[in-house]
Each structure stands twice: as C-alpha cells, then as structure tokens.
DNA sequence: GTGAAAGCGCTAACAT
DNA sequence: ATGTTAGCGCTTTCAC
C-alpha cells in the first residue's frame, strides 16, 4: 500500500494525497475527507524511509550515552526518553564505552539516522571546535559541559549542575561540623571528567578554610563502579591515613565506601562522616541514610530535551542551563569523634 | 557526499561502490581497496533512508520498556543496547507507562520505523492471539512470558527465569534454616505480573512444607518502588504480625524493607531474615549484604537479542529460553531467633 | 569484474 | 485546487 494506491483509490493525484497527509492547506475539504477515509480504511502508513530520503531529515533524536553503568544515568535516560516521545520525536540510543569517541559516534549516527539533534549524556569536557566539525545538528551536553575545552558557547547547549560548587558545598558541610582531616574519594583527578571537576571543588573548599590538601587523603578508584570504589575506600582506610570525614564524588561510590569502612570496623558517621553528590533514590535506603547533594534529575532531562527542540525548531539559540543541586540531609555526617 | 561522489572520486560506477559497501564478492581487490580508501578519507556515510527505501526494511530493532523505574531493567537495557549495536542494528527505544498498551505501541512503531523485530521488556502475561494481530515482525518477551495467556508458543519467543521456582527456592532457604512464620512482600498478588508469579512460588513452598499460608503475613506494596515497599514493610511490622523471616519479590523492595524493619527496631537477620530475587549489584553493598537469587541479567539481554536476530535472519524458529537464577549468599538470613 | 539504468515511495517545484 | 514530474541516494537486475 503506497501513496500511489491511495491516489488511485480516490481518483486523485499523488501530490494531492501527499498534501492531505502533510496537512497542507490547499486541498478542498471534500477531497481531504475522501483521502483521509481511504487512508483509514486501507490501514495505510506512509513509508518513513521515503519521506526521510526526500526531506533529508527524520524525526530522530540521538542519545549518546557514555558510561552507562552509572545508575544516575538510568533515571535521566528514562526522563529523556519520555520527553522525546511526548514531543513526537523518536529516540535512538547508542551507548559507548569509556574509551570510545562520542563525537565520532554522534557524527556517524547523525548521518546514518539523519538525526535532528543529539543529546550527549556523559562525555569529555575538553572538545575543540575542530573535533566538532562533523557534528552539524544541534546538540546538548547533559550533566557535563565544556569547562576544559575551547568551544564557542554559542555553538552548543548544556545542562549541568555547578559541579565544583556542589563539591565545595558538600565539603563545607563537613567543615561546618568541625572536620579538618577530610579525605576524598574520586575516580580520577586528571581525566577531565566530572570526577576531576568535583575534586577541584574539594581542594578549593579546603584551601579556603586554610587547610592544606593532603595527597595521602585522596583515594582514586579505577572507575565509577561500586567494586572499584569499595577497593579504593578500603585501601585508604587500611593505609593508616588519619581522617574523620570523607567527601565522595558520587552516591554509588559512597554506598560502597560506607560498606568498606564498616567492614573494616569504622562506623559511619560515628568514626567517619561521609557526604556525596548525586542523590540516588537508593541512597535513602541504606544505613546510615546518605547525606548527599541531589542532582535534579528530572529537570535535567526535561531541560535537555526542551532546549534541543527549541533549537531544532528554531525557537531559540543554544543555551546553557545550570541547575542548583539540593542538599538532602541524611544521617551519614556528624561532628568529628572526640 | 553521496555514493555518486565516491564513484566519481574513484573513477568507477556507483554500482561498483555499492558492491564494495555491501561486501559483495565480485569486485577486484584493487578497486575495493581504492573505494574503501576514498570512503575513509571523505568521511562518507551511506544514507540509510535511501537504503531502507530500496530494501523496504530497516536495521531497527524496537525496545518497548514497561515500568522503567525498576533498576533491574537498567542493566538489561544496557546489555540489549550493546548487543544490538554490536550486531549492526539500531535500537529504537520507547518507554510506556504502567497502564499503556505495549502491543499497540509496538504495532505503531513496527510500521513507522519499519522495525525488523521487537523486544518487550516487562509487559502483561496474558496476551491473546487476537491482540497480537498487529505485530507481524518477530518479537521476544524479555523477563516475562505468556503464562496466563493463550498465545501459541511457536509464535513468539521469550527469555525468563523460572520465577515461581525461584521464589520456591528462596523460601526453601528460609525453611531450611528452620523458619515457619515466613512473611511475604509483594507488589500485587493478582496483577498477572512477575509479582503474582513469585507469590505463587511462595505459597507453593509453604504448602509443600505443610505450612498454611497466612494472609496476615502478606504485605502488598502499591508498586515496585522503594518508597511503597518501605511503607508496606513498615505496615506489616507494625501490624503485630508474628514472623521470623520475609521473602521479598525484588531486591529493591528488600533493601527498602530492611531499612523499614531497622527503623522499627528489628535488625536483619537477628530479628528477621530477609531473602529476595533479582541480584542487583547494589544489594551487595548494603548491610547486611542481601541474600538473593540473581537473575542472570547479562545472559538474559544477550539471549534476547540473539534469539531475535536468529529469527529475523531466518536461522531459527522462535524459542523460549528459561535461565536458572543463582543464589548469592549474603548475610541477611539466619536461623530464627530463640 | 564492471557499468547503465530502472526503480524504491515520497515531496516539492512547477504547471495548469 | 489539483496534476505532472523531477529527483532524494541507494540497490539491483541486466548487459557487456
């Protein structure tokens, strides 16, 4: 069943049918009705490939996800998927490994799928304009931005929280309670990722409080996953390093760290306070309930889609939204022992 | 950049380029190399719409996810996405609400996107053949099957664990330790979902052990989410019902329940043992570590994609794979107190 | 082994 | 208001 068949069925030309199908105004009501009826009866569905071929574009929005293991992303993916559906677009999702190049993948997808736009969820923070050449559709970076790169801010969009600021706030909470020996659990400190950014916040908070950061108090996990976080936290605890509190760059890592500390006989928050960033639902159900700075997941997903569609549909220029994380008080921090 | 440009660039015809691009054997090695080089250098990506138009099909596999909030699904989605990518297909994901009709959505997607196949992740267990009329491509039900429906088993595929059996095994572990008053936390017992199925296993295990199921020991949560599970578990604990152990149909719910019990002064496993089904990573990092029957997430995702592609590509008939859950011993069960 | 040419189903000028 | 027609970029006979 093609547009030709419908045309024949109605005794009109294909262009007339096409007009009806595309809601063009220049069709007589009578013909329009007749065509619509024929379409309904014959269960005709337009061939999207043919449409896309002609229009050289589709209704597809690409979602390129890097580091899917992060449970924080699962929530965002859900929200983004829902919003894209609701707007009548289609979500095409691709996951890429930690070492793959999201730009290259995005560029290929853009062409293959004739994407209208791309949302990058997780990625490098240091793109250069040259690298981005292959990407010609609007894109938004969700949960990260180009802090370390040289991109023209007017050429892309982003939705983030102030990561360094959030880390400062978190460490600030510990300082307020009187902690001075504050350890830090990160993934890396030089990978130009969210980990590095949050670590900068940690360092800054200490310096501003007149505390010299101590390299012996920084634990580095090989990745963001719980197993590695557990190992890194356990390593730090066993190292004999002296600390009364710990700032951890992600909830999932904090949950693992709390377990590691407990397994080594250090109770949180009695023997060591723990504060993190992310605000997973999950963290409210461990003991002690994790004190954490929540990323506004839903809003981040919603904003990302909204901005992208605004740009795609020509309603606005690219923009950068920075949302405020919110402190969710748990029971994992307390004044230092003694 | 089109196939024509590449042809011109290489001084050959478009058909030759097409042959190279489609790995046809009848091209001289020299020309093949030359074309490949040109493709690489010019960053040429074939236009999928044009391809699909000619081939009257696409490389899209639909993933229809119902009830995305389940963290168990996040892992599976990741695996499925990876496998689909690896096989050179494209994943088009749609999420649907708890009350939407996945069949209707799948049918629309099938036509609009020219899907080659569909994977349903979560869905109803009681389809009828009539309902499935609109779906004409192969599909596989992942993590559920048609236990309550009337589908011809040869008309679809499924990948599941033996849910009722898993529940029996779980409850069996509690019985082995000497528990007799075993409570149960479910979402619903009559919603024809995984919840009902696992509940059946619970009841069966009790009956076979000569224990009369006690309605007072069944807690029903409004949903699978942690908040509702917490409330239901707390309600049961407060009800004064007498139980020494609890079988919980999902890890996430169990984590919430353990917290609820603890908040009411009942320590797990000292005062109450807890066993669940799912095997989330997460559950290994709570205290006590959750004892649970793990669903083989990766294998389930892999099998689902494998079966679907086998059927799509004509290598096999639809099939039903039942995988065995594996007991992951934690520290949440112990002999009954006293 | 390679090329020429006929579509795939649709949209969008351009005519009428 | 409606019809005619030229492609969109690709695959695939069918020649050579």
XYZ file of C-alpha atoms (C1' of nucleotides) in Angstrom:
708
model
C 0.000 0.000 0.000
C 1.679 3.199 -1.201
C 0.674 6.772 -1.753
C 0.027 5.824 -5.358
C -2.555 3.253 -4.371
C -4.357 5.764 -2.234
C -4.307 8.241 -5.095
C -5.754 5.704 -7.483
C -8.346 4.672 -4.917
C -9.529 8.252 -4.653
C -9.122 9.162 -8.270
C -6.731 11.992 -7.453
C -3.010 12.538 -7.957
C -0.284 11.558 -5.564
C 0.516 15.170 -4.829
C -2.973 15.726 -3.564
C -2.666 12.766 -1.279
C 0.729 13.996 -0.147
C -0.808 17.368 0.615
C -3.504 15.844 2.721
C -1.008 13.661 4.525
C 1.122 16.656 5.337
C -1.711 18.887 6.425
C -1.239 21.377 3.641
C -3.996 23.957 3.421
C -4.512 23.904 -0.326
C -6.853 20.939 -0.619
C -10.610 21.095 -0.896
C -12.383 19.799 2.179
C -14.261 17.201 0.188
C -11.144 15.653 -1.319
C -9.360 15.853 2.003
C -12.095 13.855 3.681
C -12.154 11.298 0.955
C -8.408 10.759 1.117
C -8.395 10.547 4.887
C -11.116 7.947 4.725
C -9.210 5.887 2.193
C -6.102 6.071 4.346
C -8.021 4.900 7.360
C -9.730 2.047 5.610
C -6.660 0.727 3.915
C -4.516 0.983 7.035
C -2.004 2.892 5.029
C 1.092 4.101 6.873
C 3.463 6.389 4.964
C 6.894 4.993 4.298
C 9.209 6.922 6.547
C 12.312 5.963 4.649
C 10.957 7.543 1.504
C 9.952 10.629 3.428
C 13.276 10.922 5.125
C 15.057 10.423 1.852
C 13.283 13.364 0.300
C 13.260 15.605 3.302
C 16.821 14.661 4.116
C 15.924 14.554 7.755
C 13.900 12.456 10.120
C 12.221 12.734 13.478
C 15.078 11.032 15.257
C 16.948 12.454 18.206
C 20.158 10.665 19.086
C 21.062 9.883 22.653
C 24.703 9.018 23.042
C 25.393 7.649 26.478
C 28.861 7.249 27.849
C 29.441 5.161 30.909
C 26.005 3.679 31.261
C 26.907 1.843 34.406
C 26.278 4.996 36.351
C 22.843 4.471 37.922
C 22.367 8.185 37.853
C 22.110 7.957 34.083
C 19.350 5.387 34.170
C 16.972 7.920 35.644
C 17.940 10.586 33.164
C 17.572 8.226 30.228
C 14.088 7.456 31.392
C 13.138 11.106 31.581
C 14.742 11.996 28.269
C 13.023 9.081 26.568
C 9.687 10.145 27.903
C 10.099 13.750 26.836
C 11.264 12.857 23.352
C 8.294 10.531 22.907
C 5.930 13.181 24.162
C 7.216 15.678 21.626
C 6.551 13.280 18.791
C 10.186 12.535 18.050
C 11.945 9.207 18.176
C 14.795 8.368 20.451
C 17.698 6.459 19.010
C 20.064 5.493 21.754
C 23.639 4.408 21.452
C 25.914 3.506 24.275
C 29.618 3.894 24.008
C 32.452 2.546 26.043
C 34.591 4.671 28.302
C 37.327 4.841 25.692
C 35.271 5.430 22.619
C 34.871 8.774 20.983
C 31.355 10.092 21.451
C 31.851 12.756 18.828
C 32.783 10.285 16.140
C 29.857 8.090 17.062
C 27.495 11.012 17.160
C 28.669 12.154 13.741
C 28.100 8.748 12.205
C 24.681 8.485 13.791
C 23.822 11.949 12.621
C 24.302 10.918 9.049
C 23.096 7.371 9.156
C 19.945 8.193 11.043
C 19.553 11.687 9.744
C 19.307 12.920 13.279
C 17.669 16.237 14.003
C 19.727 16.667 17.124
C 21.852 14.868 19.660
C 21.929 14.662 23.414
C 25.215 13.574 24.894
C 24.895 12.046 28.308
C 28.330 11.977 29.832
C 31.370 12.800 27.779
C 34.633 14.635 27.649
C 34.895 18.163 28.937
C 37.535 19.312 26.540
C 36.300 19.307 22.981
C 37.865 21.598 20.463
C 35.866 23.281 17.712
C 37.773 21.237 15.132
C 36.703 17.943 16.663
C 33.134 19.023 16.475
C 33.244 19.734 12.795
C 31.456 16.519 11.835
C 28.516 17.364 14.064
C 26.243 19.709 12.196
C 22.964 19.320 14.065
C 22.194 20.999 17.370
C 23.365 19.114 20.409
C 23.210 19.427 24.135
C 25.572 18.063 26.706
C 23.617 16.718 29.618
C 25.309 16.590 33.008
C 28.568 17.903 31.664
C 29.847 20.857 29.742
C 32.955 22.132 28.054
C 34.825 23.570 31.027
C 38.197 22.378 29.828
C 37.708 22.894 26.122
C 37.679 25.728 23.677
C 34.197 25.525 22.241
C 32.297 28.669 21.465
C 29.496 28.689 23.992
C 27.093 29.863 21.335
C 27.675 26.738 19.305
C 26.202 24.186 21.688
C 23.963 23.793 24.702
C 24.434 22.206 28.076
C 22.538 21.314 31.192
C 24.568 20.833 34.320
C 24.820 21.463 37.966
C 27.687 23.541 39.227
C 29.835 20.535 39.996
C 32.786 22.225 41.599
C 30.426 24.396 43.564
C 28.453 21.356 44.708
C 31.640 19.718 45.902
C 32.540 22.866 47.779
C 29.144 22.904 49.425
C 29.489 19.273 50.393
C 32.927 19.755 51.878
C 31.612 22.917 53.505
C 29.067 20.846 55.389
C 31.867 18.749 56.777
C 33.915 21.798 57.705
C 30.921 23.310 59.475
C 30.762 20.268 61.667
C 34.364 20.786 62.657
C 36.136 18.300 60.433
C 39.669 19.196 59.380
C 41.081 15.917 58.168
C 38.776 15.349 55.241
C 39.528 12.571 52.785
C 38.269 12.410 49.250
C 37.260 9.511 47.035
C 37.402 10.211 43.331
C 37.592 8.251 40.109
C 40.459 10.215 38.685
C 41.760 13.685 39.303
C 43.035 14.346 35.837
C 40.632 12.718 33.441
C 38.831 15.903 32.589
C 35.602 14.390 33.783
C 33.090 15.158 36.425
C 35.443 13.466 38.823
C 38.181 15.996 38.249
C 35.752 18.865 38.490
C 34.322 17.775 41.787
C 37.795 17.144 43.084
C 38.712 20.732 42.265
C 35.796 21.830 44.396
C 37.062 19.713 47.229
C 40.517 21.228 47.018
C 39.160 24.735 46.798
C 36.953 24.286 49.832
C 39.893 23.054 51.861
C 42.167 25.875 50.769
C 39.573 28.476 51.570
C 39.271 27.000 55.014
C 43.016 27.290 55.403
C 43.621 23.578 55.152
C 46.453 22.264 53.052
C 45.148 19.404 50.860
C 46.928 16.193 51.744
C 47.627 13.814 48.896
C 47.583 10.937 51.365
C 43.893 11.576 51.899
C 42.903 11.240 48.258
C 41.686 7.802 47.199
C 41.417 7.116 43.494
C 39.120 4.404 42.184
C 39.746 2.904 38.770
C 36.238 3.718 37.685
C 32.913 4.951 38.961
C 31.654 1.496 39.798
C 30.965 0.197 43.255
C 33.518 -2.549 43.252
C 36.358 -0.197 42.473
C 35.065 2.375 44.927
C 34.952 -0.267 47.634
C 38.542 -1.239 46.954
C 39.767 2.337 46.902
C 37.989 3.237 50.120
C 39.239 0.112 51.832
C 42.746 0.903 50.652
C 42.574 4.361 52.119
C 41.191 3.101 55.412
C 43.907 0.482 55.659
C 46.650 2.943 54.743
C 46.564 4.310 58.224
C 45.785 7.776 56.907
C 44.199 9.944 59.513
C 40.806 11.372 58.577
C 37.461 11.970 60.255
C 35.356 12.548 57.200
C 35.186 11.718 53.565
C 33.851 13.567 50.564
C 32.876 11.192 47.769
C 32.177 12.323 44.252
C 29.198 10.031 43.613
C 26.460 8.348 45.596
C 27.079 4.872 44.289
C 30.728 5.152 45.241
C 29.750 6.436 48.669
C 27.473 3.499 49.309
C 30.332 1.157 48.529
C 32.729 3.191 50.635
C 30.456 3.127 53.653
C 30.341 -0.616 53.365
C 34.114 -0.788 53.062
C 34.583 1.358 56.152
C 32.086 -0.741 58.078
C 33.784 -3.944 57.030
C 36.994 -2.537 58.467
C 35.332 -1.625 61.714
C 34.743 2.068 61.102
C 31.141 3.072 61.567
C 29.652 5.980 59.652
C 29.137 8.622 60.926
C 30.460 7.741 64.371
C 34.024 7.136 63.248
C 33.891 8.872 59.917
C 31.402 11.169 58.245
C 30.524 10.649 54.594
C 28.946 13.096 52.183
C 28.457 12.657 48.444
C 26.906 14.114 45.315
C 24.129 12.710 43.116
C 21.060 11.943 45.171
C 20.095 8.479 44.019
C 16.821 7.173 45.411
C 18.713 4.223 46.579
C 20.921 6.200 48.946
C 17.944 6.983 51.097
C 17.528 3.347 51.963
C 20.966 2.430 53.177
C 22.057 2.772 56.737
C 23.009 5.367 57.603
C 20.931 7.269 55.082
C 23.406 9.041 52.858
C 23.770 12.783 53.152
C 24.155 13.989 49.610
C 23.715 16.838 47.188
C 20.953 15.819 44.800
C 21.162 16.467 41.114
C 17.732 17.490 39.878
C 17.496 14.515 37.569
C 14.052 15.084 36.159
C 14.638 18.718 35.459
C 17.955 17.993 33.834
C 16.367 15.525 31.456
C 13.435 17.780 30.730
C 15.583 20.835 30.145
C 17.902 18.941 27.842
C 15.077 17.877 25.579
C 13.373 21.231 25.744
C 16.482 23.146 24.783
C 17.287 20.758 21.976
C 13.819 21.007 20.474
C 13.816 24.776 20.860
C 16.997 24.977 18.836
C 15.931 22.365 16.294
C 12.635 24.061 15.693
C 14.239 27.469 15.515
C 12.615 28.895 18.597
C 15.843 29.793 20.292
C 19.596 29.881 20.212
C 21.678 27.296 22.059
C 21.759 27.961 25.751
C 23.418 26.785 28.925
C 21.385 25.894 31.942
C 22.971 25.433 35.305
C 20.727 23.922 37.913
C 21.228 24.005 41.640
C 21.838 20.778 43.499
C 19.917 20.414 46.703
C 21.245 19.114 49.971
C 19.420 16.027 51.125
C 20.199 15.614 54.786
C 20.818 12.032 55.744
C 22.477 10.506 58.744
C 25.938 9.945 57.379
C 27.588 13.045 58.757
C 28.247 14.090 62.322
C 30.837 16.106 64.223
C 34.279 14.518 64.337
C 34.829 11.963 67.084
C 36.348 13.088 70.381
C 28.815 13.278 -0.007
C 26.919 10.539 -1.798
C 27.722 7.257 -3.412
C 27.972 9.143 -6.676
C 30.728 11.356 -5.360
C 32.703 8.363 -4.212
C 32.208 6.764 -7.604
C 33.446 9.855 -9.365
C 36.363 10.153 -6.978
C 37.447 6.638 -7.821
C 36.607 6.764 -11.464
C 34.242 3.812 -11.163
C 30.487 3.422 -11.330
C 28.075 3.706 -8.447
C 27.245 0.039 -8.664
C 30.836 -0.860 -8.017
C 30.915 1.363 -4.983
C 27.670 -0.157 -3.823
C 29.167 -3.598 -4.192
C 32.147 -2.691 -2.101
C 29.953 -1.098 0.508
C 27.857 -4.220 0.738
C 30.728 -6.639 0.835
C 29.839 -8.261 -2.431
C 32.472 -10.687 -3.690
C 32.539 -9.605 -7.300
C 34.892 -6.668 -7.071
C 38.571 -6.723 -7.819
C 40.753 -6.311 -4.737
C 42.446 -3.276 -6.177
C 39.221 -1.401 -6.819
C 37.838 -2.493 -3.459
C 40.842 -1.009 -1.666
C 40.639 2.182 -3.614
C 36.961 2.650 -2.846
C 37.418 1.838 0.803
C 40.188 4.400 0.991
C 38.051 7.056 -0.633
C 35.233 6.297 1.763
C 37.544 6.622 4.711
C 39.117 9.843 3.554
C 35.917 11.564 2.632
C 34.133 10.512 5.790
C 31.341 9.186 3.666
C 28.434 7.532 5.466
C 25.758 5.807 3.384
C 22.304 7.293 3.575
C 20.198 4.838 5.461
C 16.898 6.233 4.331
C 17.827 5.552 0.754
C 18.972 2.074 1.642
C 15.875 1.330 3.622
C 13.732 2.658 0.825
C 15.207 0.230 -1.632
C 15.397 -2.678 0.719
C 11.948 -1.970 2.125
C 13.165 -2.597 5.607
C 15.496 -1.023 8.067
C 18.025 -2.118 10.607
C 15.915 -1.003 13.535
C 15.027 -3.178 16.476
C 12.366 -1.796 18.772
C 12.758 -1.976 22.521
C 9.496 -1.386 24.334
C 10.085 -0.977 28.029
C 7.335 -1.074 30.553
C 7.931 0.110 34.078
C 11.346 1.602 33.611
C 11.701 2.526 37.237
C 12.814 -0.997 38.000
C 16.591 -0.739 38.369
C 16.844 -4.299 37.177
C 15.776 -3.101 33.752
C 18.507 -0.506 33.536
C 21.106 -3.235 33.407
C 19.225 -5.221 30.827
C 18.686 -2.173 28.638
C 22.379 -1.572 28.708
C 23.162 -5.114 27.643
C 20.492 -5.196 24.958
C 21.678 -1.884 23.588
C 25.215 -3.110 23.408
C 24.297 -6.352 21.676
C 22.074 -4.639 19.140
C 24.838 -2.169 18.338
C 27.354 -4.965 18.026
C 25.164 -6.800 15.544
C 24.982 -3.726 13.370
C 21.363 -2.966 14.087
C 19.906 0.144 15.635
C 17.994 0.272 18.851
C 14.877 2.381 18.950
C 13.602 2.532 22.477
C 10.177 3.504 23.677
C 9.034 3.547 27.225
C 5.452 3.106 28.146
C 3.566 3.780 31.311
C 2.215 1.047 33.532
C -1.243 1.462 32.070
C -0.386 1.773 28.425
C -0.742 -0.994 25.916
C 2.664 -2.241 24.820
C 1.170 -4.187 21.936
C -0.472 -1.159 20.387
C 2.714 0.839 20.800
C 4.796 -1.914 19.334
C 2.494 -2.193 16.338
C 2.705 1.516 15.570
C 6.451 1.508 15.937
C 6.712 -1.512 13.716
C 5.187 0.340 10.820
C 6.556 3.791 11.366
C 10.087 2.625 11.900
C 9.933 -0.443 9.716
C 11.191 -2.483 12.620
C 12.792 -5.797 11.943
C 11.835 -7.076 15.341
C 10.757 -6.063 18.810
C 11.955 -6.819 22.298
C 9.424 -6.275 25.038
C 10.966 -5.663 28.402
C 8.279 -6.147 31.005
C 4.681 -6.498 29.980
C 1.470 -8.361 30.525
C 1.487 -12.097 30.921
C -1.874 -12.701 29.342
C -1.925 -11.728 25.694
C -4.378 -13.354 23.343
C -3.521 -14.210 19.741
C -6.070 -11.653 18.532
C -4.382 -8.811 20.376
C -1.132 -9.681 18.707
C -2.512 -9.425 15.211
C -0.978 -6.029 14.516
C 2.504 -7.306 15.320
C 3.919 -9.006 12.264
C 7.637 -8.989 12.976
C 9.372 -11.409 15.321
C 9.377 -10.400 18.948
C 10.763 -11.647 22.196
C 9.476 -11.088 25.696
C 12.377 -10.459 27.997
C 11.963 -11.258 31.683
C 8.365 -12.311 31.263
C 6.344 -14.729 29.226
C 2.804 -15.635 28.440
C 1.995 -17.863 31.399
C -1.529 -16.532 31.798
C -2.381 -16.054 28.141
C -3.329 -18.151 25.182
C -0.543 -17.456 22.732
C 0.808 -20.230 20.578
C 4.300 -20.783 21.889
C 5.588 -21.163 18.384
C 4.520 -17.646 17.518
C 6.852 -15.747 19.807
C 9.995 -16.038 21.875
C 10.790 -15.398 25.496
C 13.693 -15.258 27.888
C 12.890 -15.679 31.545
C 13.926 -17.240 34.746
C 11.589 -19.707 36.355
C 10.032 -17.108 38.601
C 7.781 -19.304 40.673
C 10.579 -21.797 41.027
C 12.982 -19.083 42.108
C 10.534 -17.978 44.764
C 10.216 -21.547 45.952
C 13.966 -21.851 46.182
C 14.195 -18.616 48.116
C 11.502 -19.618 50.566
C 13.145 -23.038 50.731
C 16.310 -21.419 52.035
C 14.323 -19.903 54.841
C 12.592 -23.179 55.620
C 15.923 -24.963 55.722
C 17.064 -22.601 58.425
C 14.021 -23.525 60.469
C 11.710 -20.610 59.766
C 7.985 -21.389 59.876
C 6.394 -17.962 60.158
C 7.514 -16.523 56.846
C 6.066 -13.242 55.643
C 5.984 -12.103 52.053
C 6.284 -8.680 50.457
C 4.767 -8.383 47.003
C 3.541 -5.643 44.700
C 0.233 -7.304 43.937
C -0.951 -10.876 44.025
C -3.429 -10.668 41.198
C -1.955 -8.361 38.601
C -0.727 -11.103 36.339
C 2.766 -9.829 36.672
C 6.003 -11.147 37.954
C 4.775 -10.259 41.391
C 1.875 -12.670 41.202
C 4.073 -15.390 39.800
C 6.660 -15.135 42.526
C 3.934 -15.018 45.110
C 2.594 -18.312 43.784
C 6.016 -19.822 44.354
C 5.989 -18.558 47.910
C 2.598 -20.105 48.586
C 3.593 -23.375 46.977
C 6.777 -23.634 49.015
C 4.838 -23.113 52.208
C 2.170 -25.646 51.312
C 4.745 -28.241 50.413
C 6.347 -27.712 53.767
C 2.980 -28.270 55.398
C 2.544 -24.660 56.376
C -0.796 -22.966 55.834
C -0.216 -19.568 54.168
C -1.375 -16.802 56.434
C -2.932 -13.802 54.739
C -1.849 -11.671 57.682
C 1.747 -12.249 56.667
C 1.373 -10.917 53.138
C 2.292 -7.267 52.648
C 1.235 -5.643 49.408
C 3.049 -2.580 48.102
C 1.315 -0.267 45.649
C 4.144 -0.611 43.199
C 7.638 -1.963 42.831
C 9.290 1.209 44.015
C 11.244 1.591 47.206
C 9.014 4.105 48.845
C 5.951 1.895 48.566
C 7.911 -1.149 49.641
C 9.151 0.694 52.697
C 5.613 1.650 53.638
C 4.259 -1.846 53.121
C 7.034 -3.469 55.114
C 6.653 -0.963 57.907
C 2.918 -1.583 57.912
C 3.443 -5.302 58.267
C 5.979 -4.868 61.046
C 3.685 -2.541 62.924
C 0.677 -4.805 62.457
C 1.935 -7.027 65.196
C 2.006 -9.979 62.828
C 4.298 -12.697 64.031
C 7.055 -13.668 61.601
C 10.726 -14.524 61.748
C 11.552 -14.172 58.088
C 10.453 -12.419 54.980
C 10.511 -13.361 51.328
C 10.529 -10.293 49.104
C 9.853 -10.430 45.391
C 12.504 -7.912 44.351
C 15.872 -6.687 45.574
C 14.997 -3.015 45.526
C 11.933 -3.705 47.624
C 14.014 -5.781 50.007
C 16.526 -3.007 50.527
C 13.686 -0.688 51.457
C 12.124 -3.321 53.693
C 15.341 -3.942 55.578
C 15.536 -0.247 56.257
C 11.916 -0.192 57.393
C 12.489 -3.079 59.776
C 15.617 -1.446 61.143
C 13.828 1.852 61.647
C 11.289 -0.052 63.725
C 13.963 -1.703 65.787
C 14.103 -5.065 64.064
C 17.580 -5.987 62.942
C 18.121 -8.210 59.929
C 18.935 -11.071 60.201
C 18.984 -11.211 64.011
C 15.288 -10.494 64.428
C 14.113 -11.281 60.960
C 15.709 -12.926 57.950
C 15.238 -11.437 54.506
C 15.687 -13.096 51.137
C 14.808 -11.665 47.729
C 15.062 -12.185 43.986
C 16.912 -10.123 41.367
C 20.531 -9.771 42.320
C 21.205 -6.087 41.824
C 24.821 -5.003 42.232
C 23.645 -2.581 44.750
C 22.343 -5.211 47.140
C 25.864 -6.373 47.775
C 26.744 -3.077 49.330
C 24.041 -2.664 51.893
C 24.305 -4.002 55.385
C 23.594 -6.773 55.846
C 24.523 -7.847 52.346
C 21.317 -9.101 50.799
C 20.879 -12.803 50.216
C 19.172 -13.048 46.873
C 18.562 -15.150 43.818
C 20.314 -13.417 40.956
C 18.740 -13.101 37.584
C 21.452 -13.613 35.002
C 20.983 -10.131 33.616
C 23.687 -10.165 31.006
C 22.710 -13.532 29.661
C 19.075 -12.547 29.533
C 19.872 -9.487 27.478
C 22.260 -11.368 25.248
C 19.885 -14.264 24.676
C 17.019 -11.931 23.878
C 18.966 -10.215 21.144
C 20.448 -13.449 19.878
C 17.095 -15.169 19.576
C 15.532 -12.167 17.903
C 18.274 -11.904 15.322
C 18.204 -15.649 14.724
C 14.532 -15.443 13.920
C 14.827 -12.233 11.907
C 17.656 -13.595 9.837
C 15.911 -16.900 9.356
C 18.382 -19.004 11.253
C 15.844 -20.430 13.652
C 12.260 -20.624 14.798
C 11.070 -18.678 17.819
C 12.218 -20.258 21.038
C 11.781 -19.994 24.763
C 14.770 -19.836 26.997
C 14.480 -20.320 30.704
C 17.588 -19.437 32.637
C 18.443 -20.510 36.132
C 18.732 -17.900 38.839
C 21.714 -18.297 41.097
C 21.733 -17.960 44.825
C 24.019 -15.197 46.007
C 24.655 -15.772 49.650
C 24.609 -12.604 51.662
C 24.232 -12.005 55.340
C 20.541 -11.283 55.527
C 19.344 -14.712 56.556
C 19.969 -16.693 59.711
C 18.146 -19.251 61.827
C 15.051 -17.902 63.579
C 15.686 -16.171 66.910
C 15.431 -18.218 70.089
C 34.670 -7.638 -12.882
C 32.214 -3.549 -14.144
C 28.693 -0.177 -15.874
C 23.999 1.638 -17.234
C 19.644 2.268 -15.874
C 15.320 1.204 -13.620
C 13.027 1.906 -9.770
C 12.011 2.039 -4.164
C 7.816 5.821 -2.109
C 7.707 10.166 -1.293
C 7.949 15.575 -1.554
C 8.143 19.826 -3.831
C 8.686 22.713 -7.517
C 6.325 23.995 -11.482
C 2.302 23.867 -14.431
C -2.343 24.334 -15.211
C -7.291 23.487 -6.064
C -5.076 19.909 -8.487
C -1.857 17.316 -11.616
C 2.870 16.371 -13.679
C 7.293 15.404 -12.963
C 11.962 15.553 -11.376
C 14.686 13.931 -8.197
C 16.293 12.257 -2.991
C 20.616 8.143 -2.589
C 20.722 3.751 -2.938
C 20.353 -1.395 -4.627
C 19.823 -4.427 -8.207
C 18.834 -6.546 -12.457
C 20.738 -6.925 -16.884
C 24.191 -6.101 -20.234
C 28.788 -6.353 -21.577
